[in-house]
Short mmCIF file of C-alpha atoms in Angstrom, two decimals:
data_model
loop_
_atom_site.label_atom_id
_atom_site.label_comp_id
_atom_site.label_asym_id
_atom_site.label_seq_id
_atom_site.Cartn_x
_atom_site.Cartn_y
_atom_site.Cartn_z
CA MET A 1 13.60 -14.11 18.99
CA ASN A 2 11.67 -17.04 17.51
CA LEU A 3 7.89 -16.56 17.26
CA PHE A 4 7.06 -19.85 18.95
CA SER A 5 9.26 -19.07 21.91
CA ARG A 6 6.49 -16.58 22.82
CA ILE A 7 3.49 -18.48 21.43
CA PRO A 8 2.67 -22.16 22.17
CA ASP A 9 3.28 -24.62 19.33
CA ARG A 10 -0.39 -25.67 19.17
CA PHE A 11 -1.75 -22.11 19.40
CA PHE A 12 -3.02 -21.92 15.81
CA SER A 13 -4.14 -25.56 15.62
CA ILE A 14 -7.77 -24.79 16.50
CA LEU A 15 -7.95 -22.20 13.68
CA SER A 16 -6.69 -24.71 11.10
CA SER A 17 -8.92 -27.60 12.21
CA PRO A 18 -12.27 -28.61 10.63
CA LEU A 19 -13.92 -26.76 13.55
CA LYS A 20 -12.12 -23.48 12.85
CA GLU A 21 -15.37 -21.51 12.43
CA PHE A 22 -16.77 -22.93 15.67
CA TYR A 23 -13.64 -22.10 17.67
CA SER A 24 -13.29 -18.62 16.13
CA ASP A 25 -16.89 -17.77 17.06
CA ILE A 26 -16.28 -18.97 20.65
CA LEU A 27 -13.08 -16.91 20.91
CA PHE A 28 -14.83 -13.77 19.66
CA LEU A 29 -17.64 -14.26 22.19
CA ILE A 30 -15.11 -14.58 25.03
CA TYR A 31 -13.14 -11.59 23.66
CA ASP A 32 -16.27 -9.39 23.60
CA GLU A 33 -17.10 -10.34 27.19
CA TYR A 34 -13.48 -9.92 28.31
CA SER A 35 -13.32 -6.41 26.76
CA ILE A 36 -16.00 -5.06 29.13
CA SER A 37 -14.70 -6.87 32.23
CA ALA A 38 -12.18 -5.39 34.66
CA MET A 39 -10.88 -8.67 36.16
CA GLY A 40 -11.48 -11.24 33.46
CA VAL A 41 -14.59 -13.38 32.94
CA LYS A 42 -15.88 -15.81 35.54
CA ARG A 43 -15.41 -19.40 34.40
CA GLU A 44 -19.11 -20.07 34.99
CA ASP A 45 -20.02 -17.19 32.70
CA CYS A 46 -17.72 -18.53 29.98
CA VAL A 47 -19.27 -21.98 30.27
CA ARG A 48 -22.74 -20.41 30.01
CA ILE A 49 -21.76 -18.41 26.90
CA ILE A 50 -20.27 -21.46 25.16
CA THR A 51 -23.24 -23.65 26.19
CA SER A 52 -25.70 -21.17 24.67
CA TYR A 53 -23.74 -21.09 21.44
CA ILE A 54 -23.57 -24.90 21.22
CA GLU A 55 -27.32 -25.17 21.81
CA GLU A 56 -27.99 -22.67 19.01
CA VAL A 57 -25.86 -24.49 16.41
CA GLU A 58 -26.26 -28.01 17.79
CA SER A 59 -26.09 -30.75 15.17
CA ASP A 60 -24.98 -34.36 14.90
CA SER A 61 -22.00 -33.41 12.75
CA LEU A 62 -20.83 -30.82 15.33
CA ASP A 63 -21.10 -33.38 18.15
CA THR A 64 -19.11 -35.91 16.14
CA GLU A 65 -16.39 -33.44 15.14
CA LEU A 66 -16.11 -32.12 18.71
CA MET A 67 -15.76 -35.62 20.08
CA GLU A 68 -13.07 -36.44 17.50
CA ASP A 69 -11.22 -33.15 18.15
CA ILE A 70 -11.31 -33.27 21.95
CA GLY A 71 -11.07 -37.03 22.26
CA GLU A 72 -13.87 -37.43 24.79
CA ALA A 73 -17.60 -38.03 24.70
CA ALA A 74 -19.83 -35.50 26.45
CA GLN A 75 -23.50 -36.00 27.24
CA SER A 76 -24.75 -32.43 27.64
CA PRO A 77 -23.98 -29.07 25.98
CA ARG A 78 -22.58 -27.86 29.32
CA ASP A 79 -20.12 -30.76 29.43
CA ARG A 80 -19.06 -30.00 25.86
CA ALA A 81 -18.61 -26.31 26.79
CA SER A 82 -16.29 -27.30 29.65
CA MET A 83 -14.23 -29.44 27.28
CA VAL A 84 -13.99 -26.56 24.78
CA LEU A 85 -12.75 -24.25 27.55
CA ARG A 86 -10.12 -26.82 28.49
CA LYS A 87 -9.07 -27.06 24.84
CA LEU A 88 -8.60 -23.28 24.66
CA GLU A 89 -6.47 -23.41 27.81
CA ASP A 90 -4.34 -26.29 26.50
CA THR A 91 -3.62 -24.46 23.22
CA GLY A 92 -2.62 -21.24 25.00
CA TRP A 93 -5.54 -18.93 24.18
CA ILE A 94 -6.77 -18.52 27.78
CA GLU A 95 -5.50 -18.81 31.34
CA ILE A 96 -7.75 -19.81 34.26
CA GLU A 97 -6.92 -18.16 37.59
CA THR A 98 -8.35 -19.23 40.96
CA PHE A 99 -8.86 -16.46 43.55
CA THR A 100 -8.74 -16.81 47.33
CA ASP A 101 -12.52 -17.29 47.49
CA TYR A 102 -12.11 -20.23 45.05
CA THR A 103 -13.81 -18.31 42.26
CA GLN A 104 -12.22 -19.08 38.89
CA TYR A 105 -11.69 -16.37 36.28
CA VAL A 106 -10.84 -16.78 32.60
CA ASN A 107 -8.26 -14.37 31.16
CA LEU A 108 -7.10 -14.16 27.56
CA THR A 109 -3.31 -14.38 27.18
CA ASP A 110 -1.54 -11.19 26.13
CA TYR A 111 -0.71 -12.43 22.62
CA ALA A 112 -4.26 -13.82 22.21
CA ILE A 113 -5.71 -10.35 22.92
CA LYS A 114 -3.54 -8.77 20.20
CA ILE A 115 -4.28 -11.47 17.64
CA LEU A 116 -8.02 -11.46 18.33
CA ASP A 117 -8.09 -7.67 18.01
CA VAL A 118 -6.58 -7.94 14.51
CA LEU A 119 -8.81 -10.88 13.50
CA LYS A 120 -11.93 -9.06 14.69
CA LYS A 121 -11.03 -6.01 12.57
CA ILE A 122 -10.48 -8.25 9.55
CA ARG A 123 -13.78 -10.06 10.14
CA ASP A 124 -15.75 -6.82 10.55
CA GLY A 125 -14.03 -5.07 7.63
CA TYR A 126 -12.79 -2.33 9.95
CA GLU A 127 -11.03 0.55 8.18
CA GLU A 128 -8.86 3.13 9.91
CA GLU A 129 -9.41 6.82 9.19
CA PHE A 130 -6.36 8.19 7.38
CA GLN A 131 -6.96 11.73 8.57
CA GLY A 132 -6.66 10.56 12.19
CA TYR A 133 -3.06 9.46 11.66
CA VAL A 134 -2.05 12.59 9.78
CA PHE A 135 -3.76 14.93 12.25
CA ASP A 136 -2.18 13.09 15.22
CA THR A 137 1.24 13.48 13.62
CA TYR A 138 0.73 17.18 12.94
CA ASN A 139 -0.81 17.83 16.36
CA ASN A 140 2.01 16.03 18.20
CA LEU A 141 4.78 17.83 16.30
CA TYR A 142 3.30 21.28 17.00
CA SER A 143 2.12 20.62 20.57
CA GLU A 144 3.66 21.69 23.90
CA GLY A 145 4.65 18.09 24.46
CA ALA A 146 7.09 18.32 21.55
CA ASP A 147 9.12 20.84 23.59
CA LYS A 148 8.84 19.01 26.92
CA HIS A 149 9.15 15.36 25.84
CA PRO A 150 10.38 15.26 22.21
CA ASP A 151 11.54 11.64 22.57
CA ILE A 152 8.00 10.44 23.37
CA ILE A 153 6.50 12.61 20.63
CA LEU A 154 8.96 11.21 18.06
CA GLU A 155 7.85 7.66 18.88
CA LYS A 156 4.19 8.62 18.53
CA VAL A 157 4.85 10.33 15.20
CA TYR A 158 6.72 7.26 13.95
CA ASP A 159 3.86 4.94 14.99
CA SER A 160 1.26 7.16 13.27
CA THR A 161 3.32 7.36 10.07
CA TYR A 162 3.93 3.60 10.06
CA SER A 163 0.20 2.88 10.54
CA LEU A 164 -0.79 5.41 7.86
CA ILE A 165 1.52 3.90 5.24
CA ASN A 166 0.44 0.35 6.10
CA ASN A 167 -3.24 1.31 5.81
CA LEU A 168 -2.65 2.97 2.44
CA LYS A 169 -0.92 -0.22 1.26
CA SER A 170 -3.82 -2.23 2.67
CA LEU A 171 -6.30 -0.10 0.68
CA TYR A 172 -4.20 -0.66 -2.47
CA SER A 173 -4.23 -4.43 -1.89
CA ASN A 174 -7.94 -4.41 -1.04
CA ILE A 175 -8.84 -2.82 -4.39
CA LYS A 176 -6.73 -5.49 -6.13
CA THR A 177 -8.67 -8.21 -4.30
CA TYR A 178 -12.02 -6.76 -5.41
CA THR A 179 -10.74 -6.50 -8.99
CA GLU A 180 -9.82 -10.19 -9.03
CA ARG A 181 -13.13 -11.09 -7.41
CA ILE A 182 -15.28 -9.21 -9.93
CA LEU A 183 -13.54 -10.92 -12.85
CA GLU A 184 -14.96 -14.21 -11.56
CA GLU A 185 -18.57 -12.93 -11.65
CA LYS A 186 -20.56 -14.15 -14.65
CA GLU A 187 -24.03 -12.67 -14.27
CA ALA A 188 -24.72 -8.94 -14.72
CA SER A 189 -26.70 -8.85 -11.46
CA GLU A 190 -23.74 -10.32 -9.55
CA VAL A 191 -21.33 -7.79 -11.07
CA LEU A 192 -23.61 -4.86 -10.26
CA SER A 193 -24.20 -6.13 -6.71
CA SER A 194 -20.47 -6.56 -6.14
CA HIS A 195 -19.75 -3.08 -7.50
CA PHE A 196 -22.54 -0.96 -6.01
CA ILE A 197 -23.01 -2.81 -2.70
CA ASP A 198 -19.79 -4.58 -1.67
CA TYR A 199 -17.11 -2.40 -3.28
CA LYS A 200 -18.91 0.90 -2.74
CA SER A 201 -19.66 0.28 0.94
CA GLU A 202 -16.41 -1.46 1.89
CA VAL A 203 -13.87 0.51 -0.18
CA ILE A 204 -15.33 3.69 -1.72
CA ASP A 205 -17.40 4.93 1.23
CA LYS A 206 -15.12 3.69 4.02
CA SER A 207 -11.72 4.60 2.62
CA TYR A 208 -11.27 5.87 -0.92
CA HIS A 209 -13.82 8.70 -0.85
CA ARG A 210 -12.56 10.03 2.50
CA LEU A 211 -8.97 9.66 1.32
CA LYS A 212 -9.72 12.01 -1.60
CA THR A 213 -11.85 14.48 0.41
CA SER A 214 -12.03 14.88 4.22
CA ASP A 215 -9.11 12.52 4.95
CA ASN A 216 -6.82 13.95 2.28
CA VAL A 217 -3.30 13.50 3.64
CA SER A 218 -1.99 16.48 1.66
CA LYS A 219 -3.58 18.95 4.09
CA TYR A 220 -0.77 18.68 6.64
CA ARG A 221 2.01 16.97 4.67
CA VAL A 222 4.05 20.10 3.88
CA ARG A 223 4.00 21.37 7.48
CA ILE A 224 4.88 17.92 8.83
CA LEU A 225 7.88 17.67 6.50
CA ARG A 226 8.98 21.18 7.46
CA LYS A 227 8.91 20.38 11.19
CA ILE A 228 10.78 17.08 10.73
CA SER A 229 13.42 18.92 8.67
CA ASP A 230 13.79 21.48 11.50
CA TRP A 231 14.27 18.69 14.04
CA GLU A 232 16.88 17.03 11.85
CA ARG A 233 18.98 20.23 11.78
CA ASN A 234 18.60 20.99 15.51
CA ASN A 235 21.58 19.25 17.15
CA LYS A 236 20.58 20.34 20.68
CA LEU A 237 17.13 18.85 20.22
CA LEU A 238 18.60 15.62 18.85
CA ASP A 239 20.82 15.39 21.95
CA ARG A 240 17.76 15.83 24.21
CA ILE A 241 15.84 13.15 22.33
CA ALA A 242 18.79 10.75 22.49
CA LYS A 243 19.20 11.35 26.22
CA GLY A 244 15.47 10.72 26.79
CA MET A 245 15.60 7.51 24.74
CA VAL A 246 18.53 6.18 26.78
CA GLU A 247 16.85 7.10 30.08
CA ARG A 248 13.73 5.21 29.00
CA GLU A 249 15.96 2.27 28.00
CA ARG A 250 15.03 2.41 24.31
CA TYR A 251 18.74 2.38 23.47
CA LYS A 252 21.90 1.40 25.37
CA SER A 253 24.02 4.43 24.46
CA ILE A 254 23.72 7.99 23.18
CA ASP A 255 25.44 7.09 19.91
CA ASP A 256 23.03 4.21 19.28
CA ALA A 257 20.11 6.50 20.10
CA LYS A 258 21.27 9.21 17.68
CA GLU A 259 21.65 6.67 14.89
CA GLY A 260 18.15 5.32 15.57
CA ILE A 261 16.67 8.84 15.73
CA ILE A 262 18.15 9.77 12.33
CA LYS A 263 16.71 6.57 10.81
CA THR A 264 13.31 7.38 12.34
CA LEU A 265 13.31 10.94 11.00
CA ASN A 266 14.35 9.70 7.55
CA PHE A 267 11.57 7.09 7.61
CA ILE A 268 8.95 9.76 8.39
CA GLN A 269 10.32 12.11 5.70
CA GLU A 270 10.49 9.41 3.02
CA GLY A 271 7.03 8.16 4.00
CA TYR A 272 5.39 11.54 3.47
CA ARG A 273 7.42 12.30 0.34
CA ASP A 274 6.48 8.98 -1.31
CA MET A 275 2.86 9.23 -0.20
CA GLY A 276 1.88 11.11 -3.35
CA ARG A 277 3.20 8.32 -5.55
CA LEU A 278 1.40 5.68 -3.45
CA MET A 279 -1.87 7.62 -3.75
CA GLU A 280 -1.39 7.82 -7.53
CA GLU A 281 -1.04 4.03 -7.63
CA ILE A 282 -4.24 3.72 -5.56
CA ASP A 283 -6.02 5.96 -8.10
CA LYS A 284 -4.74 3.78 -10.96
CA ARG A 285 -5.83 0.60 -9.19
CA ASN A 286 -9.31 2.08 -8.60
CA ALA A 287 -9.54 3.02 -12.29
CA GLN A 288 -8.53 -0.55 -13.22
CA TYR A 289 -11.30 -1.91 -11.01
CA THR A 290 -13.86 0.42 -12.63
CA ARG A 291 -12.82 -0.68 -16.13
CA ALA A 292 -12.91 -4.36 -15.14
CA SER A 293 -16.38 -3.92 -13.62
CA LEU A 294 -17.68 -2.15 -16.72
CA ASN A 295 -16.23 -4.79 -19.06
CA GLN A 296 -17.78 -7.61 -17.03
CA VAL A 297 -21.20 -5.94 -17.18
CA ARG A 298 -20.86 -5.44 -20.95
CA HIS A 299 -19.83 -9.05 -21.43
CA ALA A 300 -22.72 -10.32 -19.31
CA LEU A 301 -25.33 -8.11 -21.02
CA TYR A 302 -24.25 -8.42 -24.65
CA SER A 303 -23.06 -12.03 -24.75
CA ASN A 304 -24.65 -13.87 -27.73
CA ARG A 305 -26.37 -10.65 -28.94
CA ASP A 306 -23.87 -8.81 -31.09
CA THR A 307 -20.57 -9.52 -32.85
CA ARG A 308 -18.56 -8.61 -29.76
CA GLY A 309 -20.64 -10.92 -27.59
CA GLN A 310 -20.39 -13.75 -30.11
CA LEU A 311 -16.61 -13.43 -30.29
CA ALA A 312 -16.44 -13.41 -26.47
CA GLU A 313 -18.52 -16.59 -26.40
CA VAL A 314 -16.26 -18.34 -28.93
CA LEU A 315 -13.09 -17.26 -27.11
CA ALA A 316 -14.50 -18.39 -23.74
CA TRP A 317 -15.29 -21.81 -25.25
CA LEU A 318 -11.81 -22.09 -26.80
CA SER A 319 -10.19 -21.16 -23.48
CA GLY A 320 -12.14 -23.81 -21.58
CA TYR A 321 -11.54 -26.37 -24.33
CA ILE A 322 -7.77 -25.82 -24.30
CA LYS A 323 -7.56 -25.97 -20.51
CA GLY A 324 -9.65 -29.11 -20.14
CA ASN A 325 -8.79 -31.21 -23.18
CA ASP A 326 -6.13 -32.15 -25.65
CA VAL A 327 -6.63 -29.65 -28.46
CA ASN A 328 -7.73 -31.02 -31.81
CA PHE A 329 -9.15 -28.23 -33.94
CA LYS A 330 -10.09 -30.70 -36.70
CA ASP A 331 -13.03 -31.84 -34.57
CA PRO A 332 -16.26 -29.92 -35.24
CA PRO A 333 -17.34 -27.46 -32.49
CA PRO A 334 -20.46 -28.15 -30.41
CA GLU A 335 -23.83 -27.06 -31.81
CA GLU A 336 -24.20 -24.06 -29.45
CA ILE A 337 -20.91 -22.63 -30.74
CA ASP A 338 -21.41 -23.62 -34.37
CA ALA A 339 -24.78 -21.85 -34.35
CA ILE A 340 -23.25 -18.52 -33.30
CA HIS A 341 -21.56 -17.71 -36.58
CA SER A 342 -22.58 -17.92 -40.22
CA ILE A 343 -19.31 -17.32 -42.05
CA TYR A 344 -19.03 -18.40 -45.71
CA SER A 345 -16.47 -17.80 -48.44
CA GLN A 346 -17.05 -15.25 -51.22
CA GLY A 347 -17.15 -17.00 -54.56
CA TYR A 348 -17.13 -14.14 -57.08
CA ILE A 349 -16.63 -10.38 -57.47
CA ASP A 350 -18.97 -8.22 -59.57
CA ASP A 351 -19.43 -4.51 -60.33
CA SER A 352 -21.37 -3.92 -57.11
CA SER A 353 -18.66 -5.47 -54.92
CA LEU A 354 -17.21 -3.30 -52.15
CA TYR A 355 -13.76 -4.65 -52.96
CA LYS A 356 -11.28 -1.99 -54.00
CA PRO A 357 -8.41 -3.23 -56.16
CA ARG A 358 -4.93 -2.29 -55.15
CA LYS A 359 -3.13 0.41 -57.08
CA THR A 360 0.43 0.12 -58.27
CA ILE A 361 2.74 2.34 -56.29
CA ARG A 362 5.35 4.04 -58.44
CA ALA A 363 8.87 4.35 -57.11
CA PRO A 364 9.71 7.99 -56.26
CA GLN A 365 12.05 9.91 -58.54
CA PHE A 366 15.11 11.53 -56.98
CA GLU A 367 17.17 14.44 -58.20
CA VAL A 368 20.92 14.39 -57.85
CA ILE A 369 22.33 17.41 -55.99
CA GLU A 370 25.78 18.45 -57.11
CA GLY A 371 28.38 18.39 -54.34
CA PHE A 372 30.14 21.44 -52.97
CA GLU A 373 33.29 22.06 -50.96
CA LEU A 374 33.08 23.40 -47.36
CA ASP A 375 35.64 25.94 -46.27
CA GLU A 376 38.06 24.11 -43.91
CA ALA A 377 38.45 27.10 -41.55
CA LEU A 378 34.66 27.48 -41.23
CA LYS A 379 34.35 23.73 -40.65
CA ASN A 380 36.90 23.80 -37.82
CA GLU A 381 35.21 26.86 -36.30
CA LYS A 382 31.83 25.07 -36.25
CA VAL A 383 33.35 21.92 -34.70
CA ILE A 384 35.01 23.96 -31.93
CA SER A 385 31.74 25.83 -31.30
CA ILE A 386 29.76 22.59 -31.01
CA LYS A 387 32.32 21.07 -28.62
CA GLU A 388 32.20 24.16 -26.40
CA LYS A 389 28.39 23.99 -26.24
CA MET A 390 28.53 20.30 -25.36
CA GLN A 391 31.06 20.94 -22.58
CA LYS A 392 28.87 23.68 -21.12
CA SER A 393 25.63 21.67 -21.34
CA LEU A 394 24.27 20.79 -17.91
CA THR A 395 23.36 17.11 -18.04
CA ARG A 396 22.07 15.19 -15.04
CA ASP A 397 25.37 13.37 -14.55
CA ARG A 398 27.40 16.60 -14.70
CA VAL A 399 25.11 18.37 -12.25
CA ASN A 400 25.27 15.37 -9.90
CA ALA A 401 29.08 15.30 -10.12
CA PHE A 402 29.20 19.04 -9.36
CA VAL A 403 26.98 18.64 -6.26
CA MET A 404 29.07 15.71 -5.00
CA ASP A 405 32.23 17.78 -5.49
CA VAL A 406 30.74 20.72 -3.57
CA LEU A 407 29.54 18.48 -0.71
CA LYS A 408 32.86 16.61 -0.44
CA GLU A 409 32.70 15.04 3.04
CA ARG A 410 29.70 17.05 4.19
CA ALA A 411 26.24 15.54 4.56
CA SER A 412 24.44 18.71 3.46
CA ILE A 413 24.93 22.29 2.31
CA ARG A 414 22.64 25.29 2.00
CA ALA A 415 22.01 26.84 -1.41
CA SER A 416 23.14 30.22 -0.04
CA GLU A 417 26.59 28.73 0.66
CA MET A 418 27.19 27.90 -3.01
CA ASP A 419 28.36 31.43 -3.93
CA ILE A 420 25.95 32.26 -6.77
CA LYS A 421 27.58 35.23 -8.58
CA SER A 422 27.13 34.72 -12.31
CA VAL A 423 24.34 33.77 -14.69
CA GLU A 424 26.00 30.39 -15.21
CA ASP A 425 26.00 29.78 -11.43
CA PHE A 426 22.31 30.69 -11.21
CA ILE A 427 21.35 28.44 -14.14
CA ARG A 428 23.31 25.57 -12.58
CA LEU A 429 21.39 26.05 -9.31
CA ILE A 430 18.11 25.80 -11.23
CA TYR A 431 19.28 22.52 -12.75
CA ILE A 432 20.31 21.26 -9.29
CA PHE A 433 16.75 21.90 -8.07
CA ALA A 434 15.22 20.30 -11.18
CA PHE A 435 17.34 17.13 -11.20
CA SER A 436 16.84 16.53 -7.43
CA GLN A 437 13.60 14.65 -8.24
CA SER A 438 15.51 12.03 -10.23
CA LYS A 439 16.32 8.67 -8.66
CA ARG A 440 19.67 8.64 -10.51
CA VAL A 441 21.27 11.49 -8.58
CA GLY A 442 22.92 11.13 -5.19
CA TYR A 443 21.33 14.14 -3.51
CA ARG A 444 17.95 15.61 -2.62
CA VAL A 445 16.74 19.19 -2.06
CA ASP A 446 14.61 20.30 0.91
CA ARG A 447 13.19 23.79 0.38
CA LEU A 448 12.87 26.16 3.33
CA ASP A 449 10.51 29.06 3.99
CA GLU A 450 13.24 31.63 3.35
CA ARG A 451 14.58 33.57 0.38
CA VAL A 452 18.15 34.43 -0.41
CA GLU A 453 18.60 37.98 -1.73
CA GLY A 454 21.90 38.31 -3.65
CA GLU A 455 23.41 41.18 -5.62
CA MET A 456 22.03 39.88 -8.92
CA PHE A 457 19.67 37.04 -8.06
CA SER A 458 16.97 36.04 -5.60
CA PHE A 459 16.08 32.39 -4.98
CA PRO A 460 14.42 30.21 -2.32
CA GLU A 461 16.70 28.89 0.40
CA ALA A 462 17.10 25.12 0.43
CA VAL A 463 19.21 22.38 2.02
CA ILE A 464 20.99 20.08 -0.43
CA ARG A 465 21.60 16.68 1.22
CA ARG A 466 23.20 13.41 0.32
CA LYS A 467 20.69 10.60 -0.16
#
């Protein structure tokens, strides 16, 4: 469905106009009042709120821009407030409803409520707590509700996982934004303020520190993956979930529901498996920010004081000169740059010179080794031995081909079904486990909390699945 079949065409016009800050402030004021009201906000109250705001920020430029935007002249702040309310109604942000007692109420449209909720969080720098999502997922999977209404629980777990991953990506992007911002700071005081006030309060304290300590997602990840794996293997449970999804009209048929459920379970599994890699990237991005911050402080403090600062000054001038002018390096540099260096050519070398003359390197002398004949039978024996070792070597491709041959048409197989009887079989199983982490194999291994006790070997039970 097209976005603007649900949202009016002029909906975003007020947020892209010269009065965007004025309109956004008005919308947030109405949203705050609407949030604590059970039936909407009386039109008179909205007019009063807008009137008070206009009186606070009243200026000739605002009056002129409002008149140009609305297309009418208004004498009083109250008249201008009424025109603003009409503008919000025309663009689809609000609806005005008249009750039987002729009292008019202002209600935000359903899509306006959702958009304002997001915009308010962005404006206030609101950060979600990662632990809340992980704990909700764990709590839902191991609750009584998971037995009674597994279809509803699965949806909640999916929503929590989706929000968690998006918030981790948002944190990653946020650190990148701060890194780019700090590179634009020139003064040491600005760099330090950005690092210890803005970045520390908005990123470190709100998200990154809790992510590494109290909100560490690793606390429940293993148990969540174990429960999802159990659900995936429980055909009766999958049938119950599919039936519940169809009854609640999430899907049209049982087959469609089962396909959607498998995709949902895979999404949750992949999300929690890849979370470690995403957190590593967040750590790297935070380290990049720290290095950038430190380098900016060094540049600001030591510029024009030592050799490093002087070189930085020269390079900064060259960069600006190249960007803003046609380069002609035959022209003399400006006085402030020319005064930085005092380089002159050395005219002579005496006994006290630090120069060390180069020494002639003699070509190495080689000794000729007399040849000898290799016994042909021994040579053939060695060649055969090497070929046999190469054929027995367990490369990633050979192990992958073996697993695919064992699986055949099956989607998965347990390690205990692979008939481990010899040392070679056991070694091959170890390689299967080891290579499962590679992206270039067509299978993955999910370990279970069981052990297989054979005649000769003992190993952890696992499910080997196609990717």
